[in-house]
Coordinates of C-alpha atoms in Angstrom, one line a residue:
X286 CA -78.2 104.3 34.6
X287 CA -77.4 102.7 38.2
X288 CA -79.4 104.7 41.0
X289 CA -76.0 106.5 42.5
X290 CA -77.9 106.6 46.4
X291 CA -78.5 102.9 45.9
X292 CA -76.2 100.3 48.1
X293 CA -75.8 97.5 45.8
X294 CA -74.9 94.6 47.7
X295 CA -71.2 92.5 47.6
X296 CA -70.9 88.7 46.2
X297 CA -68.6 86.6 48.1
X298 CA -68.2 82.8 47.8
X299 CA -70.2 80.7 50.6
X300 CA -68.9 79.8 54.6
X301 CA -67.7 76.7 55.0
X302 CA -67.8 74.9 58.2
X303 CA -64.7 72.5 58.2
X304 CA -65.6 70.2 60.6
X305 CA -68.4 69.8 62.3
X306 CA -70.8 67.1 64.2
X307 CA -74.3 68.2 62.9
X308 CA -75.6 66.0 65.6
X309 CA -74.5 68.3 68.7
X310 CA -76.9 70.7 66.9
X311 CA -80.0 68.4 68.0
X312 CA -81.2 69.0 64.3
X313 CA -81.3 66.8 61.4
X314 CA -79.2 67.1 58.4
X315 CA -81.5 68.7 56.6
X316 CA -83.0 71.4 59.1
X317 CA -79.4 72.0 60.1
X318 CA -78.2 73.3 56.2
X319 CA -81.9 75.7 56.7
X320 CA -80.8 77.4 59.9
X321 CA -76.8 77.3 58.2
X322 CA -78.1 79.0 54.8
X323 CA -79.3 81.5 56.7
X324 CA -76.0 83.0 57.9
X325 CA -74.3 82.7 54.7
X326 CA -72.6 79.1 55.3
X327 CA -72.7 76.9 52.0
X328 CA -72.1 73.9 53.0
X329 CA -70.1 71.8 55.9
X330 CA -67.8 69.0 56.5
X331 CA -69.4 66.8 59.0
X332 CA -68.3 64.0 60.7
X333 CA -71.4 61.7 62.0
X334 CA -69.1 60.4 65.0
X335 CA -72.0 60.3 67.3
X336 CA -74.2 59.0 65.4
X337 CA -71.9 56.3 64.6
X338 CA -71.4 55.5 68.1
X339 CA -74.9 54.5 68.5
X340 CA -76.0 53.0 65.2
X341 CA -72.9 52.0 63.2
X342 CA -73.0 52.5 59.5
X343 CA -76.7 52.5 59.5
X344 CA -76.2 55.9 61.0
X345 CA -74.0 57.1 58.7
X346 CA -76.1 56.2 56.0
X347 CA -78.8 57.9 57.9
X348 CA -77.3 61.6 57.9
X349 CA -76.1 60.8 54.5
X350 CA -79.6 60.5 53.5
X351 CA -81.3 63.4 55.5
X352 CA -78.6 65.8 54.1
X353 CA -79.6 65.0 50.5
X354 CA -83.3 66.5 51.1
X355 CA -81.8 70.0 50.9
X356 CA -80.1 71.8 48.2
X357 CA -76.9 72.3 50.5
X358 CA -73.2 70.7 50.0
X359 CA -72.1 67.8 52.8
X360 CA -69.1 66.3 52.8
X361 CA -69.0 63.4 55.4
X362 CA -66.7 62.0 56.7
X363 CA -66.2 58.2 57.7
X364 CA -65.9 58.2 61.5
X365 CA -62.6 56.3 62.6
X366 CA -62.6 56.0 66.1
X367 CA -66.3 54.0 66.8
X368 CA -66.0 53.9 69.9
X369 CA -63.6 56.0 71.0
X370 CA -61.9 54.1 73.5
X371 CA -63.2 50.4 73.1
X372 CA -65.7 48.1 75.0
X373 CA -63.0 48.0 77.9
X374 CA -64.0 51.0 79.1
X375 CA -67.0 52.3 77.8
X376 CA -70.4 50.3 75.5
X377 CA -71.2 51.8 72.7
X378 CA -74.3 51.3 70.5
X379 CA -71.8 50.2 67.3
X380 CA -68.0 49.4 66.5
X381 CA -67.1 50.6 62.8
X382 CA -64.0 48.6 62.8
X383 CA -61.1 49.0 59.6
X384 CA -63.9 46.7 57.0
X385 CA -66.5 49.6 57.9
X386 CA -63.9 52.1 57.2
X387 CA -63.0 50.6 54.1
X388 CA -66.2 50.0 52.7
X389 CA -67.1 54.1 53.8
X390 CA -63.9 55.2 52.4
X391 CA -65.2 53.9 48.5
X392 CA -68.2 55.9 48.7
X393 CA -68.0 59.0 46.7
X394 CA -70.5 60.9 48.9
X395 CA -67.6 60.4 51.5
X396 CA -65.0 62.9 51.2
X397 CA -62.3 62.3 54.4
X398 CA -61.6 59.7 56.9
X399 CA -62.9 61.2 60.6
X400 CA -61.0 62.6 63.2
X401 CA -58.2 60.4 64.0
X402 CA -58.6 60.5 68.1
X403 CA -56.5 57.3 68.6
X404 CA -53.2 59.4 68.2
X405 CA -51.2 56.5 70.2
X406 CA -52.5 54.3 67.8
X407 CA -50.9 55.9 64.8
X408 CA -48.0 56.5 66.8
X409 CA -47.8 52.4 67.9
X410 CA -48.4 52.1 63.8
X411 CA -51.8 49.6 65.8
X412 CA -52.2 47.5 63.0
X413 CA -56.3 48.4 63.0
X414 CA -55.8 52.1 62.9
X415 CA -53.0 51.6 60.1
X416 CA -55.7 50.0 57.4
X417 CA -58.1 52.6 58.5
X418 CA -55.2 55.4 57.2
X419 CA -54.4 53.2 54.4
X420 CA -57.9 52.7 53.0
X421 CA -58.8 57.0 53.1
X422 CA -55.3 57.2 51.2
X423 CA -55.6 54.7 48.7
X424 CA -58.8 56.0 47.9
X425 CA -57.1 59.5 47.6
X426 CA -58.7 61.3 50.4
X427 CA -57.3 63.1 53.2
X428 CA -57.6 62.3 56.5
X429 CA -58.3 64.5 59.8
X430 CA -56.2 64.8 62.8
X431 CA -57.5 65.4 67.1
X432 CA -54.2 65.0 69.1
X433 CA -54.3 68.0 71.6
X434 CA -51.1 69.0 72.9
X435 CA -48.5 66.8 70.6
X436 CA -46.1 68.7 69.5
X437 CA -42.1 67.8 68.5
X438 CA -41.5 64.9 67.2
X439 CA -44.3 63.1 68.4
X440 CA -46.7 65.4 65.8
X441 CA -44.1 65.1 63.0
X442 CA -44.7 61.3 63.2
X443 CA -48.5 61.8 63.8
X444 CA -48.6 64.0 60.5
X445 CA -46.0 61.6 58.6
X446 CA -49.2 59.0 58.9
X447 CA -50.9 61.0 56.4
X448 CA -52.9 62.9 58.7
X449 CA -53.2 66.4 57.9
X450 CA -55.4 68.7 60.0
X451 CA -56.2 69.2 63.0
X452 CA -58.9 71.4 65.4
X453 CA -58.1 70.3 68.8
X454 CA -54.6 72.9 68.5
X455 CA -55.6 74.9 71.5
X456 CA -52.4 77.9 71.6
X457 CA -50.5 79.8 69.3
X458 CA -47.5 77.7 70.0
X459 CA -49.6 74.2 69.0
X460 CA -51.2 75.7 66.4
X461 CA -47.6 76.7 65.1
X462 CA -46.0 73.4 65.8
X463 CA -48.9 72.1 63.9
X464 CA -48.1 74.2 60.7
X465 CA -44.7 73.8 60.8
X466 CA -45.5 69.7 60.7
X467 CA -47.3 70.5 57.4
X468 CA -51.2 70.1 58.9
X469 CA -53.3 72.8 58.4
X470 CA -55.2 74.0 61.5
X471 CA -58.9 74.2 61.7
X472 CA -59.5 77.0 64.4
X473 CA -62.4 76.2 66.2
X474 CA -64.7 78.2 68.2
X475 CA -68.1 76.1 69.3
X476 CA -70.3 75.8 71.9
X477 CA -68.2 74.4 74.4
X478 CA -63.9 74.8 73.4
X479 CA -63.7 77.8 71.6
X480 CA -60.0 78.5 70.5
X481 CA -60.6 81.9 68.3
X482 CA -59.0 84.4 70.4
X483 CA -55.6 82.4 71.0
X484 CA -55.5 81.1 67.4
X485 CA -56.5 83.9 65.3
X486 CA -53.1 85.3 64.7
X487 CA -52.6 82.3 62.2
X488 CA -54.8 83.9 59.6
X489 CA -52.3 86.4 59.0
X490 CA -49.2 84.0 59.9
X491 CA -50.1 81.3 57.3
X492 CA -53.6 82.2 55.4
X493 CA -53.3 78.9 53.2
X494 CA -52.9 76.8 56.5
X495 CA -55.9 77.7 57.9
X496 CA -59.3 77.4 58.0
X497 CA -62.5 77.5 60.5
X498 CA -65.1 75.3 62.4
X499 CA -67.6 75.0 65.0
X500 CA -66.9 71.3 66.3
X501 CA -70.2 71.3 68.5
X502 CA -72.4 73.6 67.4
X503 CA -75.4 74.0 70.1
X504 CA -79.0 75.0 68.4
X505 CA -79.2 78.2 70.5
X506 CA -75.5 79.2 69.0
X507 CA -76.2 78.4 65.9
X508 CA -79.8 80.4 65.2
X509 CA -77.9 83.1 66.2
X510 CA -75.2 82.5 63.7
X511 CA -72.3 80.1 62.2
X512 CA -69.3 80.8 60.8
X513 CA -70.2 84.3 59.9
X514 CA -69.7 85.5 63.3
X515 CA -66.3 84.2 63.1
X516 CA -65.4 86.4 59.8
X517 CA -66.8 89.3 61.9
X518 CA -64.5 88.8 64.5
X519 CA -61.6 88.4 62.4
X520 CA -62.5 91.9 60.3
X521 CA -62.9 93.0 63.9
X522 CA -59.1 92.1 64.7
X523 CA -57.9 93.8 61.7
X524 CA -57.1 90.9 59.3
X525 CA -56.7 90.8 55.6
X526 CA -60.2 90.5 54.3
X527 CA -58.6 88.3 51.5
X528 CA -57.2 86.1 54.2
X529 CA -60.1 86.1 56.1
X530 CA -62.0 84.8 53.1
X531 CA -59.4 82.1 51.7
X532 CA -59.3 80.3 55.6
X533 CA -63.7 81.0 55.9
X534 CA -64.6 80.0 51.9
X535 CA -61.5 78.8 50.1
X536 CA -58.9 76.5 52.0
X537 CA -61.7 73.8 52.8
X538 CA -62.9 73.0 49.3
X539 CA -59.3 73.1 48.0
X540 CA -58.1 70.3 51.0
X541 CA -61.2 68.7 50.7
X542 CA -61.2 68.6 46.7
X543 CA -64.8 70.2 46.5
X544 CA -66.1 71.4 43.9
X545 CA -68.5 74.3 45.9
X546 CA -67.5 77.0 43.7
X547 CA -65.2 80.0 44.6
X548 CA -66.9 82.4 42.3
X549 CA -64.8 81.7 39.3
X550 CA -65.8 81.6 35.7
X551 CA -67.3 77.6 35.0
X552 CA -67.8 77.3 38.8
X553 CA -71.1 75.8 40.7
X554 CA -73.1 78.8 41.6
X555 CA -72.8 78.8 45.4
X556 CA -72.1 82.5 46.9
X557 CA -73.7 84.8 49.0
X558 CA -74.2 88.6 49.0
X559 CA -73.8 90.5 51.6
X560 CA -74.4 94.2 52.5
X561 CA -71.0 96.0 53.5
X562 CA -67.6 94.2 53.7
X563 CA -66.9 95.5 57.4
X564 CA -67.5 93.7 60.8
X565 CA -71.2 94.5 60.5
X566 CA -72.5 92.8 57.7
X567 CA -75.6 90.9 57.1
X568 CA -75.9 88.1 54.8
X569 CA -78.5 89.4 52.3
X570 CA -78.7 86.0 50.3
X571 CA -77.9 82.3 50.0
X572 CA -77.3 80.7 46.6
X573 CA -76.9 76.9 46.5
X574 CA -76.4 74.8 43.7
X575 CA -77.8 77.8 41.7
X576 CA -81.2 77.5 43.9
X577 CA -81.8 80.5 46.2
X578 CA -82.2 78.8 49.7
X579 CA -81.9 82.1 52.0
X580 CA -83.6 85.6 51.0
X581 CA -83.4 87.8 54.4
X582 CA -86.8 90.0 52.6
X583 CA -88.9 86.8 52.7
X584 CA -91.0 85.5 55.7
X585 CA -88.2 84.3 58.1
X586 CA -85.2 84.2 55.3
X587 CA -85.2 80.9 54.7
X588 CA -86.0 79.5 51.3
X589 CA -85.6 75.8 52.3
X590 CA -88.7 74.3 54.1
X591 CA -87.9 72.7 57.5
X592 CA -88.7 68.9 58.7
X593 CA -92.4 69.2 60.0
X594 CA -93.6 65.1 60.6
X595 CA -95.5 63.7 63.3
X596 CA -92.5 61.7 63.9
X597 CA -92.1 63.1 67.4
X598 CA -95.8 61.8 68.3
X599 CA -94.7 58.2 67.8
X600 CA -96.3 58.1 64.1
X601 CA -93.0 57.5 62.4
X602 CA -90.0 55.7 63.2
X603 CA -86.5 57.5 63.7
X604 CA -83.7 55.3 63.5
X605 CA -82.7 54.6 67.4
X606 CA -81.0 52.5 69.5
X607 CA -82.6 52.9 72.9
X608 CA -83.7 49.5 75.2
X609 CA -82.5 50.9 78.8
X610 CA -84.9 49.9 81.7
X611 CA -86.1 52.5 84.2
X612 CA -84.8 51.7 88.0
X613 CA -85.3 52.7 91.4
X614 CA -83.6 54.6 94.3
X615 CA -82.6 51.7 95.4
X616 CA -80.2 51.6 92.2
X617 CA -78.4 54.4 93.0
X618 CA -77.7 54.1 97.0
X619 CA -74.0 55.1 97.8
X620 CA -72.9 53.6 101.3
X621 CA -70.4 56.2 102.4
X622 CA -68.5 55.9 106.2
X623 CA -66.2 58.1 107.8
X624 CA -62.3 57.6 107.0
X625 CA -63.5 56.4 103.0
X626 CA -61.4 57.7 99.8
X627 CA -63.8 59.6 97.6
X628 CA -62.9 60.7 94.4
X629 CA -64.4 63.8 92.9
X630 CA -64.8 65.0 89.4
X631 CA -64.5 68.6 89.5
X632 CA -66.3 70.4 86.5
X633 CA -65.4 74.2 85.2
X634 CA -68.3 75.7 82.7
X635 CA -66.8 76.3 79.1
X636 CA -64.0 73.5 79.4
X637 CA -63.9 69.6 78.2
X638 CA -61.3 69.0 81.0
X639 CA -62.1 67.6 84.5
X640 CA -60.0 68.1 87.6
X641 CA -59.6 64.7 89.8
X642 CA -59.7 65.2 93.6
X643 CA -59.1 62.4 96.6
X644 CA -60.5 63.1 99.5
X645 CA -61.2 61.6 102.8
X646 CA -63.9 62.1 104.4
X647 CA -65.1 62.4 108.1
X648 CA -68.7 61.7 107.3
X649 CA -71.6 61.2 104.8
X650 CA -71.4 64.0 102.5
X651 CA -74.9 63.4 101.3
X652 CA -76.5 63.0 104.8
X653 CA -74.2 64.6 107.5
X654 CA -74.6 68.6 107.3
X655 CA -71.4 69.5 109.8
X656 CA -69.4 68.9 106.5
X657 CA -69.2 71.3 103.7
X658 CA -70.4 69.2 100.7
X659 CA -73.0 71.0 99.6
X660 CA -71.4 71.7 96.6
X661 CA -70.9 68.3 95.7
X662 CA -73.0 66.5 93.7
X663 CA -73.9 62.8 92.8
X664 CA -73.6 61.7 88.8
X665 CA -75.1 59.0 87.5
X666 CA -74.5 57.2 83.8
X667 CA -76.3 54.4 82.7
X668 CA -75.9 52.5 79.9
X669 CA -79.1 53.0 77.3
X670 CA -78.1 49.8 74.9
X671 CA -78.3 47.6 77.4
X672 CA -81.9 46.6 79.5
X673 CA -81.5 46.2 83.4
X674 CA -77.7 47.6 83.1
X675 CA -76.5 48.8 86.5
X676 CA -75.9 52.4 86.8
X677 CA -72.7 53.9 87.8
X678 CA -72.4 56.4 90.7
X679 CA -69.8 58.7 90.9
X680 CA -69.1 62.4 92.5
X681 CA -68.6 65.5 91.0
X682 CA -68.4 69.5 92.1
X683 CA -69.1 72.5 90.0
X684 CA -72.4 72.0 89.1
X685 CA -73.8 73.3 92.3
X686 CA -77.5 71.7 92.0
X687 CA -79.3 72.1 94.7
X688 CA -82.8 71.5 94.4
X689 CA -83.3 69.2 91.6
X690 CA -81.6 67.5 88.4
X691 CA -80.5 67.4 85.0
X692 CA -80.3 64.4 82.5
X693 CA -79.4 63.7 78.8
X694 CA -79.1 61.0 76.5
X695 CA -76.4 62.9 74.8
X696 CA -73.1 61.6 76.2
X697 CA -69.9 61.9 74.4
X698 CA -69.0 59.5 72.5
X699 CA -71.2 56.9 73.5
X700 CA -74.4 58.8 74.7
X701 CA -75.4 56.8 77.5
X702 CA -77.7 58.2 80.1
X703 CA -76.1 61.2 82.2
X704 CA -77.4 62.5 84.9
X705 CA -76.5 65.1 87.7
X706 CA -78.7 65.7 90.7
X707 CA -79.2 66.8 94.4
X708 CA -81.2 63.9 95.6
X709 CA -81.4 60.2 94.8
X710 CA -85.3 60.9 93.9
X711 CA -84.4 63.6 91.8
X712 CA -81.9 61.7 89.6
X713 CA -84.6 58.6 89.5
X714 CA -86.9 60.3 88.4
X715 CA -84.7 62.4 85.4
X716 CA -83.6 59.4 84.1
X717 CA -86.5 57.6 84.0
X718 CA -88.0 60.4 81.7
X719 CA -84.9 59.9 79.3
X720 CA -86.0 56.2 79.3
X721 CA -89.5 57.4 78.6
X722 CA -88.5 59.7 75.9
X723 CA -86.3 56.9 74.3
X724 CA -83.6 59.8 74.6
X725 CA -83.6 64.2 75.1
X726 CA -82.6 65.8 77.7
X727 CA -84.3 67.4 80.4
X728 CA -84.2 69.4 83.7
X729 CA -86.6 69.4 86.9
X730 CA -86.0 71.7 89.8
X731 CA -88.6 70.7 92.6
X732 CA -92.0 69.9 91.0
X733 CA -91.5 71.8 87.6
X734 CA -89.8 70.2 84.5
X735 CA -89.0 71.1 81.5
X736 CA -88.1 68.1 78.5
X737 CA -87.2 67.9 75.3
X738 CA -87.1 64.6 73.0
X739 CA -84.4 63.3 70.6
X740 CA -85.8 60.7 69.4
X741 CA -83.6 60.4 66.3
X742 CA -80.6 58.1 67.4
X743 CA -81.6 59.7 71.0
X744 CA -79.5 62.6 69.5
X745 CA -81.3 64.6 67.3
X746 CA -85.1 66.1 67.4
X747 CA -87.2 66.2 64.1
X748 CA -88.5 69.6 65.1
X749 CA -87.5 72.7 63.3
X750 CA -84.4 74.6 64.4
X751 CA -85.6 77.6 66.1
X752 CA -88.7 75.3 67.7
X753 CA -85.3 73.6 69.0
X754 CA -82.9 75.7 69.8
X755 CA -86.2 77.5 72.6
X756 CA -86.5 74.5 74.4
X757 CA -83.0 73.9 75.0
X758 CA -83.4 77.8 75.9
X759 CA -85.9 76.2 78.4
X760 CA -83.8 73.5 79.7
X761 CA -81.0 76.1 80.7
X762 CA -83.1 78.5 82.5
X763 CA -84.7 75.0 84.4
X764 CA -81.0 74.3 85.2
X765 CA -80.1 77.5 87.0
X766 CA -83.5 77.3 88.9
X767 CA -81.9 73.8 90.3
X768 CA -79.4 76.8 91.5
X769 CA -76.6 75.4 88.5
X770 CA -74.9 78.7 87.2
X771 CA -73.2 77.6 84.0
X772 CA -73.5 78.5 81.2
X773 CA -73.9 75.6 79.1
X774 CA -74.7 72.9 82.0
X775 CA -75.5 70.2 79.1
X776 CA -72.8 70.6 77.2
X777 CA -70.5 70.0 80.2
X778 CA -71.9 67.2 81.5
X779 CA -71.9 65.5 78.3
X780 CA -68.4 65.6 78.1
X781 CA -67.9 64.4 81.7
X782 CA -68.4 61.1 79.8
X783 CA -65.4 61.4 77.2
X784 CA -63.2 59.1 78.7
X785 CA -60.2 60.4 76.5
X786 CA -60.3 63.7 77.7
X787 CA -58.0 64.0 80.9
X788 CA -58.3 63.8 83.7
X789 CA -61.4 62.0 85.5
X790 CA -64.0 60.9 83.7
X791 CA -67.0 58.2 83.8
X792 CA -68.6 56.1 82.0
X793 CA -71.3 53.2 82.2
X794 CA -68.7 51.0 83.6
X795 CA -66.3 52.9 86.3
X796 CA -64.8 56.1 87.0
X797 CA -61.7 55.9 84.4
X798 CA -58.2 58.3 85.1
X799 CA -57.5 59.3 81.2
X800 CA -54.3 60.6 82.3
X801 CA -52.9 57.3 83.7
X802 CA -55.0 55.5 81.6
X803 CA -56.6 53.3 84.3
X804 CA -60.2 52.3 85.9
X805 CA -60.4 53.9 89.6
X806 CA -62.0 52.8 92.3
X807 CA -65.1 55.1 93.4
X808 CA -64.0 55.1 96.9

């Protein structure tokens, strides 16, 4: 007889992450799905963008390839927009131009074309971006959407391509117009846009036309949990649990055509258990592909063993492509006069967009303290593919370092060398370290620093998640000790990079206006 005082736990089918880049987790493939299992996610639908910037196909392949040394479920997707905005603006490490796509697109272990983030493309019917379209449809699979703020007709043509999600809806009246268009949208809440809050009616609007996603998933977010946290906050609002479950487990293998299992008779057994079916429940266990991979009463949960190599000593070769020279202060002067034209980038923590200022000066803002500049800080990007490239010096405010620097290799889309700093020395000697590393990211606030190395594609680290997810813990407490008070000072300067993301933006070639879609001259 069952013990009545005994709380037996509740089977659900598995989390599924719609659409995320596993790369902005810093982990590889396969430590990603170990940290993932543990939270009750089952498997993901990444799109290797980043990677693809740097290496091409070759990167691809390499995430495709990681991902299959765990028992988890990947769908990847063929990245369409490599680079984002063209050698014109920006150098990438790779172009994966409408042959790549093609030849992606007839693999079976990819499932979707990438985010489609050349929106005026599709609407100009671009003869490149068409064949891309044309070879996801011909080979029957769907294809995702990234056109924040189209609505009218504008999206009705943009879905009319064949395009038919999107994540980058960022209000209710988007996210509508986005329905209503007949493309479901994926309401995303990562580490940097996080769109919950202003989307979440939609789950009780249109439950089929839903479902959820992390984007950019940072590692210290995601140890502390995935899309779980998202289902808790949804039970939190009120929401159907049955329509909380079809947009967190369902609507993603049925648009996707997975086969993941939904806990129906003849179905793959992937489902987890959990303890209660209210806003505070733990995941209790993780079946995969009938394999237990999460257990919370075992040693640290996890059932899957983590990457541990000697990789990160230089014993083993991670796919990279890293051949930028280290340079001087000399490099980086800025000759700044009285009566010049400056314009500033101006940063806010937890947003992708940039503000563009013009202002004239009355003196040296790095040298002359009568003015109030303080706040203003230089940024440097160099390109990494590239050896004796010249660095690009621009301006920005809202980082507020004062007494030292920050510096990644991780640089959307391209992931050049960023840097932000106080002094000339500062930013020298930061980048130079991201040279040494052959990519990371790192902080230094007067004589102490903090690093940590990506050596994989200058991306990703092979350490384990958690080993991961405490140095970047490091690097953020390094950053406000340079007196920088956001919250996620790496994740925002990355995106300072992403030239098609208004307003001001730079890259390893000039400052570049996204809004008027033209170069600008620093001062």
């Amino acid at each position: 007889m069952p013990d009545k005082g005994r709380q037996y736990p509740y089977l659900m089918p598995g989390f599924v992450d719609s659409h995320v880049h596993i790369e902005s987790s810093m982990m590889a493939p396969c430590e990603f799905a170990r940290v993932a299992a543990s939270h009750g996610t089952i498997g993901v639908v990444a799109d290797p963008h980043e990677i693809g910037n740097v290496l091409g196909i070759e990167g691809v392949n390499y995430m495709i390839d990681s991902g299959k040394l765990s028992p988890f479920n990947y769908c990847f997707a063929a990245p369409s927009c490599v680079p984002a905005c063209g050698g014109g603006i920006e150098t990438s490490g790779a172009v994966i131009d409408a042959a790549g796509v093609e030849q992606l697109m007839a693999r079976d272990e990819i499932g979707v074309l990438g985010e489609m983030m050349n929106y005026p493309g599709v609407l100009g019917a671009d003869p490149e971006v068409m064949r891309k379209l044309k070879a996801a449809l011909a080979n029957g699979k769907p294809v995702d959407g990234h056109a924040p703020g189209l609505v009218g007709n504008e999206r009705q043509r943009y879905a009319l391509a064949g395009i038919t999600t999107d994540h980058e809806c960022s209000n209710l009246d988007e996210g509508r117009a986005c329905i209503s268009s007949g493309m479901k949208v994926i309401i995303r809440e990562g580490s940097a846009a996080k769109d919950f809050v202003k989307l979440s009616p939609l789950i009780e609007e249109s439950p089929n036309m839903v479902m959820l996603c992390t984007d950019d998933c940072h590692p210290d977010d995601l140890i502390r949990g995935h899309i779980n946290l998202l289902v808790k906050r949804a039970l939190a609002e009120g929401y159907s649990l049955w329509n909380i479950l079809m947009v967190a487990c369902i609507n993603a293998q049925r648009h996707y055509h997975l086969d993941w299992g939904m806990l129906q008779e003849g179905d793959q057994a992937n489902f987890i258990a959990v303890d209660a079916l209210n806003t505070h429940f733990r995941v209790l266990q993780t079946v995969i592909k009938g394999i237990e991979v999460y257990d919370c009463n075992t040693t640290f949960g996890s059932l899957l063993s983590s990457i541990h190599n000697d990789g990160i000593n230089g014993t083993y070769e991670y796919p990279n492509n890293f051949v930028a020279s280290p340079f001087t202060v000399e490099d980086i002067h800025t000759s700044i006069k009285a009566s010049d034209t400056m314009h500033i980038m101006s940063a806010t923590d937890g947003s992708l967009y940039t503000g563009h200022e013009v202002v004239t000066i009355t003196g040296n803002p790095f040298e002359d303290s009568r003015y109030p500049w303080a706040e203003v800080q230089k940024i440097v990007v160099l390109n990494r593919y590239q050896p004796h490239a010249r660095p690009v010096v621009g301006m920005v405010r809202g980082f507020n370092i004062k007494n030292g620097a920050i510096a990644g290799s991780v640089a959307h889309d391209c992931h050049n060398i960023v840097a932000i700093g106080s002094s000339d020395e500062y930013l020298v000697k930061a980048i130079n370290r991201i040279i040494e590393m052959k990519g990371g990211q790192m902080a230094i606030a007067q004589d102490d620093m903090v690093d940590l190395a990506l050596p994989i594609a200058g991306l990703m680290s092979p350490l384990g998640g958690h080993e991961v997810a405490y140095r970047c813990l490091q690097l953020g407490e390094m950053a406000r000790r340079t007196g920088c008070q956001m919250r996620a000072p790496f994740i925002t300067m990355a995106f300072l990079c992403l030239p098609v993301i208004s307003e001001l933006k730079i890259t390893d070639k000039y400052l570049w206006d996204s809004q008027h879609m033209l170069k600008v001259v620093i001062k």
